[in-house]
Amino acid sequence: MIFAANLKCNHTRSTFKLYADQLNRLSWDKNNEIIVFPPSIAFLEQDLNFTQGAQNFYPCINGAYTGEIGKEHLDEFGIKCVLIGHSERRKFENNDFIKEKFDFAKKYGFKVIFCIGEDIKTKKENKTNEFLRKQLENIDLKYDKLIIAYEPIYSIGSGISADLKDIENVLNFLNSLSKAKLLYGGSVNENNIAQILNINHCDGVLIGTAALKIENFIKLIKDNSC
Ligand code: PGA
């Protein structure tokens, strides 16, 4: 199983160091992969027993891109995994730019967690699959380091995850489009994680709020890893 934690704009370098130290003390079966996306200012250089990923980057090696982070900066921390397409970033990034980021990440061999998800209006209009297909149409669905995270916007940070049946239908649909591993994200917590991980084609979870405190994240991993 994949347990990915998106810390968003939470944790500083000093608090993330404590977070990482606790995670580093754990061991887990190699069937499981733990990925944590800290804020980039908090990236750590030390040896880690989990994958440290980047929430964001600019598709450049380096250059005149004020305020951005390029590949060179990720390389310095050994980062080989990036998040692309999160709904909180899609507010600032159009499909062309998202494609540019994906192509760049693919060119340099990064593992990509590519987030997709519809809003409640699209869901109510029964247009979910059509919408998700569009979000995926510009990227290489055969890329061997691609992981797709289904994160319906209405469930992110709301405390209420999507309906299990809806998740199952979407994961089945995504599996018909791509053989990439599939994650679900959106208000995953200790009450729903086991049922979510049990869904056909679900290879793991992308967790925000419930992974902010390291003891909570560790409990989710310990209780549900295989
Ligand atoms: P949440 O966030 O678990 O707080 O809903 C998930 C995410 O945005 O990836």
Coordinates of C-alpha atoms and ligand atoms in Angstrom, one line a residue:
M1 CA 0.0 0.0 0.0
I2 CA 1.0 3.6 -0.6
F3 CA 0.6 6.0 2.3
A4 CA 1.2 9.5 1.1
A5 CA 1.0 12.6 3.3
N6 CA 0.5 16.0 1.8
L7 CA 1.5 18.5 4.5
K8 CA 0.5 21.5 2.3
C9 CA 1.5 24.8 3.9
N10 CA 1.9 23.3 7.4
H11 CA 5.1 22.5 9.3
T12 CA 8.3 24.4 9.4
R13 CA 11.8 23.0 8.9
S14 CA 12.1 22.4 12.7
T15 CA 8.7 20.8 13.2
F16 CA 9.2 18.7 10.0
K17 CA 12.5 17.5 11.4
L18 CA 10.7 16.1 14.4
Y19 CA 8.0 14.6 12.2
A20 CA 10.6 12.9 10.0
D21 CA 12.7 11.6 13.0
Q22 CA 9.6 9.8 14.4
L23 CA 8.7 8.3 11.0
N24 CA 12.4 7.3 10.6
R25 CA 12.2 5.1 13.7
L26 CA 9.5 3.0 12.1
S27 CA 10.0 0.0 9.9
W28 CA 7.5 -1.4 7.5
D29 CA 7.1 -4.2 5.1
K30 CA 8.6 -3.4 1.7
N31 CA 5.1 -3.9 0.2
N32 CA 4.3 -0.5 1.5
E33 CA 5.6 2.8 0.4
I34 CA 5.5 6.0 2.6
I35 CA 5.7 9.3 0.8
V36 CA 5.6 12.7 2.6
F37 CA 5.3 16.0 0.8
P38 CA 6.5 18.7 3.2
P39 CA 6.6 22.4 2.3
S40 CA 9.8 22.8 0.2
I41 CA 11.4 25.2 2.7
A42 CA 11.4 22.2 5.1
F43 CA 13.1 19.6 2.9
L44 CA 15.6 17.6 4.8
E45 CA 19.0 16.4 3.6
Q46 CA 19.4 13.5 6.1
D47 CA 18.9 9.9 5.3
L48 CA 15.2 9.0 5.4
N49 CA 13.3 5.7 5.4
F50 CA 10.4 7.3 3.5
T51 CA 10.2 9.1 0.2
Q52 CA 10.4 12.8 0.5
G53 CA 8.4 14.5 -2.3
A54 CA 7.8 18.0 -3.6
Q55 CA 4.4 19.5 -3.5
N56 CA 5.3 21.8 -6.3
F57 CA 8.2 22.8 -8.7
Y58 CA 8.7 24.9 -11.8
P59 CA 9.6 22.9 -15.0
C60 CA 13.1 24.2 -15.3
I61 CA 16.6 23.2 -14.2
N62 CA 17.2 26.7 -12.9
G63 CA 16.9 30.2 -14.3
A64 CA 15.2 33.5 -14.2
Y65 CA 11.9 32.4 -12.6
T66 CA 11.5 34.5 -9.5
G67 CA 10.3 32.7 -6.5
E68 CA 10.3 29.3 -8.1
I69 CA 12.0 26.0 -7.4
G70 CA 13.7 24.1 -10.2
K71 CA 15.1 20.6 -10.6
E72 CA 18.5 21.6 -9.3
H73 CA 16.9 22.5 -6.0
L74 CA 15.1 19.2 -5.8
D75 CA 18.2 17.3 -6.7
E76 CA 20.1 18.8 -3.8
F77 CA 17.7 17.1 -1.4
G78 CA 17.6 13.9 -3.5
I79 CA 13.9 14.4 -4.4
K80 CA 12.6 12.1 -7.1
C81 CA 8.9 12.3 -6.5
V82 CA 6.6 15.2 -7.3
L83 CA 2.9 16.0 -6.9
I84 CA 1.2 17.5 -9.9
G85 CA -2.3 18.7 -10.5
H86 CA -3.6 19.0 -6.9
S87 CA -6.8 21.0 -7.0
E88 CA -5.3 23.6 -4.7
R89 CA -2.7 24.3 -7.4
R90 CA -5.0 23.9 -10.3
K91 CA -6.5 27.3 -9.2
F92 CA -3.2 28.9 -10.4
E93 CA -2.2 26.5 -13.2
N94 CA -3.9 25.8 -16.5
N95 CA -3.9 22.5 -18.3
D96 CA -1.0 23.5 -20.6
F97 CA 1.2 24.4 -17.7
I98 CA 0.2 21.2 -15.9
K99 CA 1.2 19.2 -19.0
E100 CA 4.5 21.1 -19.2
K101 CA 5.2 20.1 -15.6
F102 CA 4.3 16.5 -16.3
D103 CA 6.4 16.3 -19.4
F104 CA 9.4 17.8 -17.5
A105 CA 9.0 15.4 -14.6
K106 CA 8.8 12.5 -17.0
K107 CA 11.8 13.6 -19.0
Y108 CA 13.9 13.6 -15.8
G109 CA 12.4 10.4 -14.4
F110 CA 10.5 11.7 -11.4
K111 CA 7.8 9.6 -9.9
V112 CA 4.7 11.6 -10.4
I113 CA 1.6 11.6 -8.3
F114 CA -0.9 13.2 -10.6
C115 CA -4.1 14.4 -8.9
I116 CA -7.4 14.6 -10.6
G117 CA -10.9 15.2 -9.2
E118 CA -14.3 16.7 -10.0
D119 CA -16.3 19.3 -8.1
I120 CA -19.7 18.6 -6.7
K121 CA -21.5 20.3 -9.6
T122 CA -19.8 18.0 -12.1
K123 CA -20.6 15.0 -9.9
K124 CA -24.3 16.0 -9.7
E125 CA -24.5 16.4 -13.4
N126 CA -23.1 12.8 -13.8
K127 CA -20.2 14.1 -15.7
T128 CA -17.4 12.8 -13.5
N129 CA -15.8 10.3 -15.9
E130 CA -15.9 12.7 -18.8
F131 CA -14.3 15.4 -16.6
L132 CA -11.6 13.0 -15.3
R133 CA -10.8 11.8 -18.8
K134 CA -10.2 15.4 -19.9
Q135 CA -7.9 16.0 -16.9
L136 CA -5.8 13.0 -18.1
E137 CA -5.9 13.5 -21.8
N138 CA -2.6 15.5 -22.0
I139 CA -0.4 13.2 -20.1
D140 CA 1.3 9.9 -20.9
L141 CA -0.8 7.3 -19.1
K142 CA 1.8 4.7 -19.8
Y143 CA 4.5 6.4 -18.0
D144 CA 5.9 3.8 -15.6
K145 CA 6.5 6.1 -12.7
L146 CA 2.9 7.5 -12.8
I147 CA 0.6 7.2 -9.9
I148 CA -2.9 8.7 -10.3
A149 CA -4.6 10.2 -7.2
Y150 CA -8.4 10.5 -7.4
E151 CA -9.3 13.4 -5.1
P152 CA -12.8 14.7 -5.6
I153 CA -12.7 18.4 -4.7
Y154 CA -15.8 18.3 -2.5
S155 CA -14.1 15.8 -0.2
I156 CA -10.8 17.5 0.3
G157 CA -10.5 19.1 3.7
S158 CA -14.3 18.7 4.3
G159 CA -14.1 15.9 6.8
I160 CA -16.4 13.8 4.6
S161 CA -14.8 11.4 2.2
A162 CA -16.5 10.4 -1.1
D163 CA -19.0 7.6 -1.1
L164 CA -17.2 4.2 -1.3
K165 CA -19.3 3.2 -4.2
D166 CA -18.4 6.4 -6.1
I167 CA -14.7 5.8 -5.4
E168 CA -15.0 2.3 -6.6
N169 CA -16.7 3.3 -9.8
V170 CA -14.1 6.0 -10.5
L171 CA -11.1 3.7 -9.8
N172 CA -12.6 1.0 -12.1
F173 CA -12.9 3.7 -14.8
L174 CA -9.4 4.9 -14.2
N175 CA -8.1 1.4 -14.3
S176 CA -9.7 1.0 -17.7
L177 CA -7.6 4.0 -18.9
S178 CA -4.3 3.3 -17.3
K179 CA -2.4 0.6 -15.5
A180 CA -0.9 3.2 -13.2
K181 CA -1.3 2.7 -9.5
L182 CA -4.3 4.5 -8.1
L183 CA -4.7 6.4 -4.9
Y184 CA -7.8 8.0 -3.3
G185 CA -7.5 11.3 -1.4
G186 CA -10.1 13.5 0.3
S187 CA -10.8 13.4 4.1
V188 CA -9.1 10.0 4.6
N189 CA -9.0 9.3 8.3
E190 CA -8.8 6.5 10.9
N191 CA -12.5 5.8 10.5
N192 CA -12.6 5.3 6.8
I193 CA -9.1 4.3 5.7
A194 CA -9.6 0.6 6.0
Q195 CA -12.7 0.5 3.9
I196 CA -11.1 2.8 1.3
L197 CA -8.0 0.6 1.0
N198 CA -10.2 -2.4 0.5
I199 CA -11.7 -1.0 -2.6
N200 CA -10.8 -2.8 -5.8
H201 CA -7.9 -1.1 -7.6
C202 CA -7.1 1.1 -4.6
D203 CA -3.3 1.0 -4.2
G204 CA -3.1 3.6 -1.4
V205 CA -4.2 6.9 0.0
L206 CA -3.2 10.6 -0.2
I207 CA -3.8 12.1 3.2
G208 CA -3.9 15.8 4.2
T209 CA -5.4 16.8 7.6
A210 CA -5.2 13.3 9.2
A211 CA -1.4 13.1 8.5
L212 CA -0.5 16.6 9.9
K213 CA 0.3 15.1 13.3
I214 CA 2.9 12.4 13.0
E215 CA 1.3 10.2 15.7
N216 CA -1.9 10.1 13.6
F217 CA 0.0 9.4 10.4
I218 CA 2.0 6.6 12.1
K219 CA -1.2 5.1 13.5
L220 CA -2.8 5.1 10.0
I221 CA 0.2 3.3 8.6
K222 CA 0.6 0.8 11.4
D223 CA -3.1 -0.2 11.5
N224 CA -3.4 -0.5 7.7
S225 CA -0.1 -1.5 6.1
C226 CA 0.3 -4.9 4.7
Ligands
PGA1 P1 -7.5 16.1 3.3 O1 -6.5 16.5 2.1 O2 -7.1 14.7 3.7 O3 -7.3 17.1 4.3 O4 -8.9 16.1 2.7 C1 -6.2 15.6 1.1 C2 -5.4 16.3 0.0 O5 -5.7 17.5 -0.3 O6 -4.5 15.7 -0.7

